[in-house]
CSV table of C-alpha atoms and ligand atoms in Angstrom, one decimal:
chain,number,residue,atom,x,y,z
I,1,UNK,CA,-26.7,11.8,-53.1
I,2,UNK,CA,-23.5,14.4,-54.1
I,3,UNK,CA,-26.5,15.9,-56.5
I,4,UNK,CA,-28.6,16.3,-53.5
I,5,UNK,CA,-26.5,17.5,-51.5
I,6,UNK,CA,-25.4,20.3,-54.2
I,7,UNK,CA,-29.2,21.0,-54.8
I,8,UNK,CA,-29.9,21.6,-51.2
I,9,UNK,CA,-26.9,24.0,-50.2
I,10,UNK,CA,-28.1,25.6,-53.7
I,11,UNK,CA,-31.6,26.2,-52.2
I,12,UNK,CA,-30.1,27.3,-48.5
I,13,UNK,CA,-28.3,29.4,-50.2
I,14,UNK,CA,-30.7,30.8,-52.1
I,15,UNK,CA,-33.3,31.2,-49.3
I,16,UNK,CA,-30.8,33.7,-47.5
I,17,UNK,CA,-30.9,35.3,-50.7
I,18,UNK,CA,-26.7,34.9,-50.9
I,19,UNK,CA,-25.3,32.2,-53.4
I,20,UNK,CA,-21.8,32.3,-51.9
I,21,UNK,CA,-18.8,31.6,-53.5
I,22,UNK,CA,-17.1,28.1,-51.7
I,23,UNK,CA,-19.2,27.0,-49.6
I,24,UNK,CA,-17.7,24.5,-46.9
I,25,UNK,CA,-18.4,21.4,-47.5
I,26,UNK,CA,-20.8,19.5,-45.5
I,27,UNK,CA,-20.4,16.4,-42.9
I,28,UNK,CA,-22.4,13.9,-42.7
I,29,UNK,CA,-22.6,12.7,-39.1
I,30,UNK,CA,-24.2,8.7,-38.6
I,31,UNK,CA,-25.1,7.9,-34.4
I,32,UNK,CA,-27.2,7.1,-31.9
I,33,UNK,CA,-27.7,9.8,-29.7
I,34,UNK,CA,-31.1,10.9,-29.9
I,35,UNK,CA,-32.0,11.1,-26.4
I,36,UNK,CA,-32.7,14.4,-24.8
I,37,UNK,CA,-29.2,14.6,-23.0
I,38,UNK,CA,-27.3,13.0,-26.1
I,39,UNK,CA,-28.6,15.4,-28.5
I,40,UNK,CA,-28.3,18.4,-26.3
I,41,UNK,CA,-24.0,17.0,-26.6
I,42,UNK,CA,-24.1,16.5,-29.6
I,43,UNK,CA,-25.3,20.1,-30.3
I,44,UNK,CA,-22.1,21.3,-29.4
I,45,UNK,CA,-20.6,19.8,-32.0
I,46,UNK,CA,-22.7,21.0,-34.8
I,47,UNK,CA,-22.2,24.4,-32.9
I,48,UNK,CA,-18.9,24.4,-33.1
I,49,UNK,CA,-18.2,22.7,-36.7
I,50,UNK,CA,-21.3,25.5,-38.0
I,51,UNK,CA,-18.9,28.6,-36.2
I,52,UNK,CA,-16.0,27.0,-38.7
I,53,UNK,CA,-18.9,27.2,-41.6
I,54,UNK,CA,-19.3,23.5,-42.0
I,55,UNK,CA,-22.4,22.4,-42.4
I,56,UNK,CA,-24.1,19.0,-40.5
I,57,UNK,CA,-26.5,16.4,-42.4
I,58,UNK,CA,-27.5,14.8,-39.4
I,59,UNK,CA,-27.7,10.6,-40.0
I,60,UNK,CA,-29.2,9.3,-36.8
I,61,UNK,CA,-30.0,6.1,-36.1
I,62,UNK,CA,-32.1,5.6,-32.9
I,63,UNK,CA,-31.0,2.3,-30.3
I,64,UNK,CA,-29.1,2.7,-27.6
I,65,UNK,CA,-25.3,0.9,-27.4
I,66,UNK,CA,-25.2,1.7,-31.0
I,67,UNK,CA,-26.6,-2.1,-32.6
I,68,UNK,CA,-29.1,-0.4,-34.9
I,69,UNK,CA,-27.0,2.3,-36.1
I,70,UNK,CA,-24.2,-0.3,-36.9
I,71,UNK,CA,-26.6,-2.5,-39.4
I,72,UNK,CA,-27.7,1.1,-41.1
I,73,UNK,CA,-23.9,1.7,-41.4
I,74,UNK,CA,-23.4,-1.6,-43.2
I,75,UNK,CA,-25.9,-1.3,-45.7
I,76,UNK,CA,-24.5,2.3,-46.7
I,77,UNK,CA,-20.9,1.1,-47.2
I,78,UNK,CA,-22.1,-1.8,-48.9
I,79,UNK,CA,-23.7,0.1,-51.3
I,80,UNK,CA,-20.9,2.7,-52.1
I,81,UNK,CA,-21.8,5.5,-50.1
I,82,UNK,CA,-20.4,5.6,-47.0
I,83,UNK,CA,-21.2,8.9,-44.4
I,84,UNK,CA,-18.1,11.5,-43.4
I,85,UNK,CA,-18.2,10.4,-40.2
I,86,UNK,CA,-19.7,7.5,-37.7
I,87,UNK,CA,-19.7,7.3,-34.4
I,88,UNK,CA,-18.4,3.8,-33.1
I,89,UNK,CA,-17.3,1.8,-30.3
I,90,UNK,CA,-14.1,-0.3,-29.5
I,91,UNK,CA,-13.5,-3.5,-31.5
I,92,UNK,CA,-15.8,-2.5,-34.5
I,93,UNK,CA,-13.5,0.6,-35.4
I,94,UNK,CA,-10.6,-1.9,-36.1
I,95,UNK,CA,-13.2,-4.2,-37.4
I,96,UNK,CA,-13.9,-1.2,-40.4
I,97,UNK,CA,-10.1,-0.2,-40.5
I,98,UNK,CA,-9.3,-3.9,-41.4
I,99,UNK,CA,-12.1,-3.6,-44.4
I,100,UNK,CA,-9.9,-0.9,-46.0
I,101,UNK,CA,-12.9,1.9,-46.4
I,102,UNK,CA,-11.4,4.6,-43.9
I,103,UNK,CA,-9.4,7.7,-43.9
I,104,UNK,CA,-6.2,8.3,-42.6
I,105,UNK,CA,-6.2,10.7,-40.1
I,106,UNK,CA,-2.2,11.0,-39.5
I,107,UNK,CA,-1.8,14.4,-40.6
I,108,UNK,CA,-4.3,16.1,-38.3
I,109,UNK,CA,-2.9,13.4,-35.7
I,110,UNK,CA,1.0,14.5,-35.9
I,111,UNK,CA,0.0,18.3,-36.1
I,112,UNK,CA,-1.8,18.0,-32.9
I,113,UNK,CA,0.1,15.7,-31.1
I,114,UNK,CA,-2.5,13.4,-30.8
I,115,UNK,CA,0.0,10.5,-29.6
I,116,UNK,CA,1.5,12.4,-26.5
I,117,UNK,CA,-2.1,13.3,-24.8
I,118,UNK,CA,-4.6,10.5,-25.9
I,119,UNK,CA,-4.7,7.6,-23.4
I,120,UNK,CA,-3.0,4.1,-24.9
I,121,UNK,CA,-6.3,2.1,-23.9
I,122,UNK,CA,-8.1,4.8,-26.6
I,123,UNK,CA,-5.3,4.3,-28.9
I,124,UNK,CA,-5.1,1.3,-29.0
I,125,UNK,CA,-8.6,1.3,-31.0
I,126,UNK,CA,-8.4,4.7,-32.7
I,127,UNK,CA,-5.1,3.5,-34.3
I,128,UNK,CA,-5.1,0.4,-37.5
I,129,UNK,CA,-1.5,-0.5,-38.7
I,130,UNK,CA,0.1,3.0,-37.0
I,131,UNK,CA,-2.6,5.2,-38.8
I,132,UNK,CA,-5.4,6.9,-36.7
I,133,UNK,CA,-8.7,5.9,-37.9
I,134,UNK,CA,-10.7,7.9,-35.9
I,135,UNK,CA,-11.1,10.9,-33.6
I,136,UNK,CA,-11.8,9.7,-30.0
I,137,UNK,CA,-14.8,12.1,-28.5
I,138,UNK,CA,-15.3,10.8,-25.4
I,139,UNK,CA,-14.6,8.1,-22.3
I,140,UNK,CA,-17.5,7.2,-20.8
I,141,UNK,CA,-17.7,3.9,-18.1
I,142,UNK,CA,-20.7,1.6,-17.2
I,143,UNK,CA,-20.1,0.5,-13.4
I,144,UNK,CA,-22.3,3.0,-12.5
I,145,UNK,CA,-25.4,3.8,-10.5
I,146,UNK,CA,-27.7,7.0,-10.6
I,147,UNK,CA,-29.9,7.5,-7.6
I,148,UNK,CA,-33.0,10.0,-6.4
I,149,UNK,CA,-31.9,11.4,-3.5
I,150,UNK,CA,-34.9,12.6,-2.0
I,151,UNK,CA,-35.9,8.7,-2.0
I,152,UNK,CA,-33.1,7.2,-0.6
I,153,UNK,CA,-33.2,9.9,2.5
I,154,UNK,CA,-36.8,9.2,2.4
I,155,UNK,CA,-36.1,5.4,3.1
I,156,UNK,CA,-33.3,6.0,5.2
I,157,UNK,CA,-30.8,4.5,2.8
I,158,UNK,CA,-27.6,5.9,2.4
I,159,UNK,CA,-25.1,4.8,-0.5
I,160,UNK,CA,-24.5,1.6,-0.5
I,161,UNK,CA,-20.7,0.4,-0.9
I,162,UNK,CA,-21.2,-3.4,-1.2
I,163,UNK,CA,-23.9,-5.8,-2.5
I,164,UNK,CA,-25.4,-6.2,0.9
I,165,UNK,CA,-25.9,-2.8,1.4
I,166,UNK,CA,-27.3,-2.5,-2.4
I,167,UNK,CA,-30.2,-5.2,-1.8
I,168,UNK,CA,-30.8,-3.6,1.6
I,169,UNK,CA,-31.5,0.2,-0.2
I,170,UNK,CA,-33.8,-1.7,-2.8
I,171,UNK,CA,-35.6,-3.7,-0.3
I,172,UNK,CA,-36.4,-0.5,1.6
I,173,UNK,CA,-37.0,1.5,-1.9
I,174,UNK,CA,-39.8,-1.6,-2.4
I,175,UNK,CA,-40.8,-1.6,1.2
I,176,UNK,CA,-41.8,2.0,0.7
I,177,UNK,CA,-44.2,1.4,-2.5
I,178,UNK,CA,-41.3,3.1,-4.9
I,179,UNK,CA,-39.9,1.2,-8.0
I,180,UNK,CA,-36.4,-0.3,-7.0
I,181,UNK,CA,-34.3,0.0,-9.7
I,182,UNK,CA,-35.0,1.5,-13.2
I,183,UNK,CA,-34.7,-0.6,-16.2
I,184,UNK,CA,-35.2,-1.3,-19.7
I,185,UNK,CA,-35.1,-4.6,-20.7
I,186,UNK,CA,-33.5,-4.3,-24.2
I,187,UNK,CA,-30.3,-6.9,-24.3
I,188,UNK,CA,-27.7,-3.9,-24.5
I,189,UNK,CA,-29.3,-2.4,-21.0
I,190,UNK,CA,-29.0,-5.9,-19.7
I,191,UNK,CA,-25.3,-6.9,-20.4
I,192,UNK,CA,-24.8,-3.0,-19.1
I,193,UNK,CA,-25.8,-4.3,-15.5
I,194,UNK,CA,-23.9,-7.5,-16.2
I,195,UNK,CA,-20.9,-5.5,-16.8
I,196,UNK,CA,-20.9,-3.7,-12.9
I,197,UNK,CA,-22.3,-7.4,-11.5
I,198,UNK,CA,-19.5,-9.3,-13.2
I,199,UNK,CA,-17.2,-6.9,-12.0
I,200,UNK,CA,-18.4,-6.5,-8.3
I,201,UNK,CA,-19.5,-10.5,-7.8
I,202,UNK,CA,-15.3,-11.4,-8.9
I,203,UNK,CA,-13.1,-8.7,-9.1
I,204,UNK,CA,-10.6,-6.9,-11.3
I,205,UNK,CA,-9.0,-10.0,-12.3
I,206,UNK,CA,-12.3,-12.9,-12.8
I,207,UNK,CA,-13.6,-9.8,-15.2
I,208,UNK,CA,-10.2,-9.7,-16.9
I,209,UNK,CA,-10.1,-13.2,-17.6
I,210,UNK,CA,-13.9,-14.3,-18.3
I,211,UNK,CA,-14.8,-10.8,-20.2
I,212,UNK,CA,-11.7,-9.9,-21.8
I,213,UNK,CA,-9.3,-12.5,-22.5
I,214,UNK,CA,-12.3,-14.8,-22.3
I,215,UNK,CA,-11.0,-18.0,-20.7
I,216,UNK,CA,-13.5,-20.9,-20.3
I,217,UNK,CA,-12.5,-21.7,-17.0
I,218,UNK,CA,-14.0,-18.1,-15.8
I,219,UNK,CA,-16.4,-18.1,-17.8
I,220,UNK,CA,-17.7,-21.3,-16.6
I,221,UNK,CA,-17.1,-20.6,-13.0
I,222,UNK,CA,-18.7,-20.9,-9.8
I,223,UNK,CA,-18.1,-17.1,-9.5
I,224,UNK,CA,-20.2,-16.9,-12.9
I,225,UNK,CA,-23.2,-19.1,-11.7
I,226,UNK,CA,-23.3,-16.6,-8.5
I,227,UNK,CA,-23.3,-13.7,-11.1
I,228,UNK,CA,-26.0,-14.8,-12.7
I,229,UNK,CA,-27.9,-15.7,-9.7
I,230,UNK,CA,-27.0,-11.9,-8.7
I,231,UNK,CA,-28.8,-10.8,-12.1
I,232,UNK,CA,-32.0,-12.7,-11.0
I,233,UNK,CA,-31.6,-11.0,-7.6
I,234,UNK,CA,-31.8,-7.5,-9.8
I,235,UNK,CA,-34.6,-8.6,-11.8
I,236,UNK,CA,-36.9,-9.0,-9.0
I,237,UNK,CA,-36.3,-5.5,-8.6
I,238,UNK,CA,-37.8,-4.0,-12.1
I,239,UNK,CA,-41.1,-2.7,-12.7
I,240,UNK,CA,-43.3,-5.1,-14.9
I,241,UNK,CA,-43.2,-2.7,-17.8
I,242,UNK,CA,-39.8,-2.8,-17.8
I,243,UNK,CA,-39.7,-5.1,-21.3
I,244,UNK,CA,-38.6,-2.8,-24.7
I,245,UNK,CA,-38.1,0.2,-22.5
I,246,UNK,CA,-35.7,2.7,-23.8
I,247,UNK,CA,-32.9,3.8,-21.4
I,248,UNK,CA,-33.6,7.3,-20.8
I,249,UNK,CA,-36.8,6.6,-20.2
I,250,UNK,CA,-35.4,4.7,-17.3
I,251,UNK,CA,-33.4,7.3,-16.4
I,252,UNK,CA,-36.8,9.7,-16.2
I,253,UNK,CA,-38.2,7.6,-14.0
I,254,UNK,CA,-35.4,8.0,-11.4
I,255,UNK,CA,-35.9,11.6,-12.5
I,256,UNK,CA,-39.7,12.1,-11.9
I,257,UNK,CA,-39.5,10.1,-8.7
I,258,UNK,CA,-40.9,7.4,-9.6
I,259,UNK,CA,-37.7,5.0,-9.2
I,260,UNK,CA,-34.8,4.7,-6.8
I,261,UNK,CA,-32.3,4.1,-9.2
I,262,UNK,CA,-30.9,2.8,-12.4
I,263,UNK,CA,-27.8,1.0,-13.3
I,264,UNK,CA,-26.2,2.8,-16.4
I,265,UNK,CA,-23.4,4.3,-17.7
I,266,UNK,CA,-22.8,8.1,-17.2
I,267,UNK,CA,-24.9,8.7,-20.6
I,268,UNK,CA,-27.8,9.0,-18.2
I,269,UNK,CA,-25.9,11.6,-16.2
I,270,UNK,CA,-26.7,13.6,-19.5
I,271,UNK,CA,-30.3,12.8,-18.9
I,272,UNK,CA,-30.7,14.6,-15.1
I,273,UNK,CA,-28.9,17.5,-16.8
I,274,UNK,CA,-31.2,17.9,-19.2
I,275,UNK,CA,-33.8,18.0,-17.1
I,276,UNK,CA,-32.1,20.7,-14.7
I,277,UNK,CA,-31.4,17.7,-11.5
I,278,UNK,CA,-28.3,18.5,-9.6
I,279,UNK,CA,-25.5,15.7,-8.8
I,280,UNK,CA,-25.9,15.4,-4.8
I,281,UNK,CA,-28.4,17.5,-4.5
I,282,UNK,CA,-31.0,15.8,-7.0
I,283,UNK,CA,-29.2,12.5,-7.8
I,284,UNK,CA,-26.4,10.5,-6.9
I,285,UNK,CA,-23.4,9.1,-9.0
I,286,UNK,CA,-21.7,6.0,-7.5
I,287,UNK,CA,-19.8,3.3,-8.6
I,288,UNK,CA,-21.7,-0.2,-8.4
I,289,UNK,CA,-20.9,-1.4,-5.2
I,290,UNK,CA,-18.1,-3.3,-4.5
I,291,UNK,CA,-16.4,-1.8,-7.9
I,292,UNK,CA,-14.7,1.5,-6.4
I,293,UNK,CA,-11.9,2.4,-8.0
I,294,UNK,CA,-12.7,0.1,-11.0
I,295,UNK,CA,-13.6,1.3,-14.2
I,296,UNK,CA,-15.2,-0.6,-16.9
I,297,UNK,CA,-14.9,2.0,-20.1
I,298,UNK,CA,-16.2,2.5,-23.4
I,299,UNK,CA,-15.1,5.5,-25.8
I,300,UNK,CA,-17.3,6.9,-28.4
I,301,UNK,CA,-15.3,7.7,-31.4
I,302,UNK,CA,-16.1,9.1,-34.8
I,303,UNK,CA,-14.7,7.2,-37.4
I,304,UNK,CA,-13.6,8.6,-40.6
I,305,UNK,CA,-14.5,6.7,-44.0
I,306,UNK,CA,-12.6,7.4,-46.8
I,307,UNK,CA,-14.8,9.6,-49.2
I,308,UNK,CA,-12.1,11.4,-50.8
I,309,UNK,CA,-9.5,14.1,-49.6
I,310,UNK,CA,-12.3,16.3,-47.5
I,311,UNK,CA,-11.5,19.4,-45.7
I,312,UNK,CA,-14.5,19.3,-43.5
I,313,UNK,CA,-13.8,15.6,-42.2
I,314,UNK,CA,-10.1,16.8,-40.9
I,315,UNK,CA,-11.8,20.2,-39.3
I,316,UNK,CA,-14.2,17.8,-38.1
I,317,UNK,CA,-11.5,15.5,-36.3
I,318,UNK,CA,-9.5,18.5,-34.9
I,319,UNK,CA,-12.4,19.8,-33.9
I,320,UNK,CA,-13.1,16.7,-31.6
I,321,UNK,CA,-9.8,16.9,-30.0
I,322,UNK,CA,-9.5,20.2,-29.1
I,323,UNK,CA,-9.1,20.5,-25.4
I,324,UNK,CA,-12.0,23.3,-25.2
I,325,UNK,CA,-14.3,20.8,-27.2
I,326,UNK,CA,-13.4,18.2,-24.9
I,327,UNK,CA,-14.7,20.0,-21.9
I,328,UNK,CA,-17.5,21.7,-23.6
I,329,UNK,CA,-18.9,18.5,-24.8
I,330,UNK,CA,-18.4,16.0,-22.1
I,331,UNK,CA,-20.0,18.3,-19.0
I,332,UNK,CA,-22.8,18.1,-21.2
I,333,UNK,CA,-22.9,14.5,-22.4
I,334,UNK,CA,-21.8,13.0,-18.8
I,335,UNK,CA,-18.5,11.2,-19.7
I,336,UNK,CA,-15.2,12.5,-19.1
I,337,UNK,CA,-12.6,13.9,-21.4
I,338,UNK,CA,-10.5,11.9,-24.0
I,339,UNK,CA,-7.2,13.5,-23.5
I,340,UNK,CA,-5.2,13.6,-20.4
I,341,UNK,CA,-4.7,17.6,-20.3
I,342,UNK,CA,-8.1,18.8,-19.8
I,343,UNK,CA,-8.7,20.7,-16.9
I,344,UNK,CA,-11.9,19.7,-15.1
I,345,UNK,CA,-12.6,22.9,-13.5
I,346,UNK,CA,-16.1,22.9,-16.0
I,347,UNK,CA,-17.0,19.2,-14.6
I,348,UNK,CA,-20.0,19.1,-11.8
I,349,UNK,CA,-19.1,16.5,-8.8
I,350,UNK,CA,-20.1,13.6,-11.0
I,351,UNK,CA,-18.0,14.3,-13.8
I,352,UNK,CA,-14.7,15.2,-11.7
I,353,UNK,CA,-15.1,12.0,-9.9
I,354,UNK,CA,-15.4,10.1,-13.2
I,355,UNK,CA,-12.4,11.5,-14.6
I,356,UNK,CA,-10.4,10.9,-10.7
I,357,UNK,CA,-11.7,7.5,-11.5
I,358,UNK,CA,-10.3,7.1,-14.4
I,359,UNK,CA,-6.8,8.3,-14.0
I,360,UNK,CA,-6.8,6.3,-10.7
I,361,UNK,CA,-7.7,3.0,-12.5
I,362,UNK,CA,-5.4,3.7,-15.6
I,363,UNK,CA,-2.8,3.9,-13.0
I,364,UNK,CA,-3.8,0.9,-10.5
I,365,UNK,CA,-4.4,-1.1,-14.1
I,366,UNK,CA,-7.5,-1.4,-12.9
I,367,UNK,CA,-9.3,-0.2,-16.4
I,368,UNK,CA,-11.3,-2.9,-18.6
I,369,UNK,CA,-13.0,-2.5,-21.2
I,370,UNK,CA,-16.8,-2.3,-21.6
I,371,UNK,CA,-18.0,-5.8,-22.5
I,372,UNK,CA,-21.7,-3.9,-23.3
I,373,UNK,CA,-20.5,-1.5,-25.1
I,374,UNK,CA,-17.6,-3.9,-27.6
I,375,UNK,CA,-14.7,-2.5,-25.5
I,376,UNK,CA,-13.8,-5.8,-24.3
I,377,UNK,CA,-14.5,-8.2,-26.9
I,378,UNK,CA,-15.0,-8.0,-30.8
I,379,UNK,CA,-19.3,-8.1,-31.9
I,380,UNK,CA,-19.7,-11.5,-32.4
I,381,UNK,CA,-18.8,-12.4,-28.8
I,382,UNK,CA,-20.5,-9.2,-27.5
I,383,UNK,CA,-23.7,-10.0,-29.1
I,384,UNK,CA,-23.4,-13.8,-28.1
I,385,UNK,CA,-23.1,-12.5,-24.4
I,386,UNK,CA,-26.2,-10.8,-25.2
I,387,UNK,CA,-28.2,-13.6,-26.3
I,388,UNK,CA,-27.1,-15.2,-23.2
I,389,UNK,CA,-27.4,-12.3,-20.5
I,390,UNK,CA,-30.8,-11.3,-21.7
I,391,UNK,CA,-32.1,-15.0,-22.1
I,392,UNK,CA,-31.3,-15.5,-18.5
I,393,UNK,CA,-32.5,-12.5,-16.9
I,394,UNK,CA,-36.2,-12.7,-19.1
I,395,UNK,CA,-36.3,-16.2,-17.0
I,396,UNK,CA,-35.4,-18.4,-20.2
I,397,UNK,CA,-32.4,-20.3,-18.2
I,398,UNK,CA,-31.6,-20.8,-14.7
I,399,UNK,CA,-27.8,-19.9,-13.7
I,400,UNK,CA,-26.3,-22.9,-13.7
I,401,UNK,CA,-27.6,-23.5,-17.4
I,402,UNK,CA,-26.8,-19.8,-18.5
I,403,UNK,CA,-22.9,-20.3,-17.4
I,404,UNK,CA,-22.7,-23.9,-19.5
I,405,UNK,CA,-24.3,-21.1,-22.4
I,406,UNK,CA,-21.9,-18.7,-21.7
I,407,UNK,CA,-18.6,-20.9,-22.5
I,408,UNK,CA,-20.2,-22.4,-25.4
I,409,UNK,CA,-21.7,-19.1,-27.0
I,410,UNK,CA,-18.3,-17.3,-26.3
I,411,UNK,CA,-16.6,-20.3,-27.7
I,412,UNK,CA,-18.8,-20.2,-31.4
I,413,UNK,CA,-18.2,-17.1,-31.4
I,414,UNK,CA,-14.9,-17.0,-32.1
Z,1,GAL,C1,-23.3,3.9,-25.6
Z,1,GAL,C2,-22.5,5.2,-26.0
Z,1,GAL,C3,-23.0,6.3,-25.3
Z,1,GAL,C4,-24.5,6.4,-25.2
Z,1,GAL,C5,-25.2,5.1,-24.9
Z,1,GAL,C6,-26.7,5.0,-25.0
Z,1,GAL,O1,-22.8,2.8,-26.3
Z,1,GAL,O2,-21.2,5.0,-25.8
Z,1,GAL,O3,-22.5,7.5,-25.8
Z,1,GAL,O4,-25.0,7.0,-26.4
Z,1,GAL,O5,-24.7,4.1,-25.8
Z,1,GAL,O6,-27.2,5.4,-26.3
C-alpha cells in the first residue's frame, strides 16, 4: 500500500512535470458520504486540507448511518492497515479507543483549546482515558422533518406541531394523489423515524429511560406498544417502492414534488441545497411534532488511527476544528457546528434554528443521544433495535409482540 502510495505521488508528480522535494503526506479519508449533498461537504474538506498541500485518497464506503463502512473498517484494521482517518459515530469511537489502535490527539487538543469550546455531550465520546481520539466535525440531530412547501399550501396544510395535526397533513397530502411521506425502507432509515416517534409518543424522560439507560420497564411499556402502533400508522403512509430505497433518494422525491415529506435527519437538508431548494421558500425544517425543543443528536467525528507520528493527520484534525471550517462545512452539509463559538451569521433559517435548538436543549437537558445513529446506545443494542424496528414496520410483528422483542433483544444484547 505505502509502495503505492509512493508510486502514485511519483507519477502525479511527474505528470505536472515537477518532482518536488517533500511532498505532504497524504490522508486517507474512510466514510459514507456519497450522496450529492454529503459529497458536495465533504469537498470542503479536501479543499481546505489540498490549500495546506495535503493530499486526499478518498476511501468511501456507500450506506447510509455508516453500517457498511464500519464492516469495511474492520477488515482493514484487522489486517494491519488501518486508514488516517474514519469517520464514526458515538459509542463505536470508544468502542476503537478501547482496542488500542488510535492516535492521541492531545497535543493538537491542548494547543487549540479543544476542552474549553467543544460541547461535554461530544466529549464525552471524542475523549478515551483523558486522550482525544478524534476530531468532532459536526452535530447533526434526527427529530426532524423536511417538507415541499408548495404541497402542503397546495393541500391547505400548515405545519403541524402535534401527532394529530401530522396524520391530518398526510391524510390530506394522500387525499390529493401526492406520496405522503418519503421513505426508504433500509433498517437505519427506519429506527431514524423511531427515534422522533419514540420521542414524541413519551417524552424527554420515557426516551431517556427506554433508549438510553435502557430500562425494561420502558422498554416494555404501554407507551412502547402505542409507539409502535404510531410506526404502523407511518407506514401506511410510504409509497410501495419504498423497500431498499436509499435516503436521498427520498429526500428527491420531496424535492421533485413528488412527496410531501420525509422524516430525516438534517443530512437531507444537504440534499435541497444541492439541488438549489430554499428553506421556507422551497422546503420546510421542523422538528417532529410534539418534539420542539428536544433534540435527539448524533456527531460525525473523524477518528484517528494510530499509523505512526503523521503530520498530515494532526493538520487534518486542526483543520476540522477551526471555527471557519466549522461554518464552511456545516452550511453545506446541513448540521450545525461542533464548537460553541461559531457564529451562525453563514447558517440559512434551517441551520440557525438547529443550532438555537441545540443550545436550548443542552441547556433545558433536553439533549439525547441518537439511538439510529449509536449516540444512545453501544452497536450491539443499536443494531438489535434495528432488527426489531424494521421487523415490525415490514409487518413481521404486531406491536404488542415487537415491545416483548424489544426488552428481550435489548436484553441479549448486552
Ligand atoms: C448519519 C451521519 C450523517 C449522514 C447520514 C446519512 O449517520 O451522521 O452525516 O451521512 O448518516 O448517510
Amino acid at each position: 500500500m505505502k509502495n503505492q502510495l509512493v508510486m502514485s505521488m511519483l507519477s502525479a508528480a511527474v505528470a505536472i512535470g515537477t518532482v518536488t522535494s517533500a511532498q505532504a503526506e497524504d490522508v486517507e479519508v474512510l466514510h459514507w458520504w456519497t450522496s450529492g449533498g454529503e459529497a458536495a461537504a465533504l469537498n470542503v474538506l479536501k479543499d481546505d486540507l489540498a490549500s495546506q498541500g495535503i493530499g486526499w485518497q478518498d476511501m468511501p464506503v456507500a450506506g447510509g448511518g455508516g453500517g457498511n463502512a464500519m464492516t469495511v473498517l474492520r477488515a482493514r484494521v484487522t489486517s494491519g492497515n488501518p486508514p488516517t482517518a474514519v469517520q464514526m459515530l458515538g459509542f463505536d469511537i470508544q468502542d476503537w479507543a478501547a482496542e488500542d489502535v488510535v492516535a492521541n490527539l492531545n497535543s493538537v487538543a491542548d494547543a487549540e483549546g479543544w476542552n474549553t469550546v467543544v460541547p461535554n455531550a461530544l466529549q464525552n465520546f471524542a475523549k478515551y482515558d483523558g486522550k482525544w481520539v478524534s476530531a468532532p466535525v459536526n452535530v447533526h440531530s434526527t427529530n426532524w422533518i423536511w417538507a415541499n412547501k408548495k404541497l402542503l399550501d397546495e393541500v391547505g396544510a400548515k405545519q403541524p406541531t402535534n401527532w394529530d395535526e401530522l396524520i391530518e397533513t398526510l391524510d390530506k397530502l394522500k387525499a390529493a394523489g401526492y406520496i405522503p411521506l418519503a421513505h426508504g425502507g433500509q433498517a437505519w432509515q427506519d429506527a431514524t423515524i423511531f427515534d422522533g416517534v419514540v420521542l414524541t409518543t413519551g417524552g424527554i424522560d420515557f426516551y431517556r429511560k427506554a433508549m438510553v439507560d435502557l430500562d425494561p420497564e420502558a422498554l416494555g411499556s404501554d407507551t412502547m406498544v402505542k409507539v409502535f402502533d404510531r410506526m404502523s400508522q407511518l407506514r401506511g403512509y410510504v409509497d410501495k417502492n419504498f423497500p431498499g430505497r436509499d435516503w436521498n433518494l427520498a429526500s428527491a422525491m420531496v424535492i421533485e414534488d413528488k412527496a410531501g415529506m420525509q422524516i430525516m435527519g438534517d443530512w437531507a437538508k444537504g440534499e435541497f441545497l444541492k439541488a438549489g431548494k430554499k428553506p421556507n421558500e422551497d422546503f420546510l425544517c421542523f422538528r417532529m411534532p410534539g418534539t420542539q425543543g428536544m433534540v435527539t443528536f448524533n456527531s460525525d467525528q473523524f477518528v484517528m488511527f494510530d499509523v505512526g507520528d503523521s503530520d498530515a493527520q494532526k493538520a487534518m484534525a486542526k483543520a476540522i476544528m477551526s471555527p471557519e471550517f466549522q461554518s464552511a462545512f456545516n452550511v453545506v452539509k446541513g448540521s450545525v457546528p461542533a464548537r460553541t463559538d461559531v457564529p451562525n451569521d453563514a447558517f440559512d433559517a434551517c441551520g440557525k434554528k438547529g443550532m438555537a435548538d441545540l443550545a436550548e436543549a443542552n441547556k433545558s437537558n433536553t439533549l439525547v443521544g441518537s439511538m439510529a445513529h449509536g449516540h444512545a446506545a453501544p452497536a450491539a443494542v443499536k443494531n438489535a433495535v434495528y432488527d426489531v424496528v424494521t421487523n415490525h414496520f415490514n409487518g413481521g410483528m404486531d406491536s404488542k409482540q415487537a415491545t416483548k422483542a424489544l426488552v428481550a433483544a435489548v436484553q441479549d444484547a448486552q
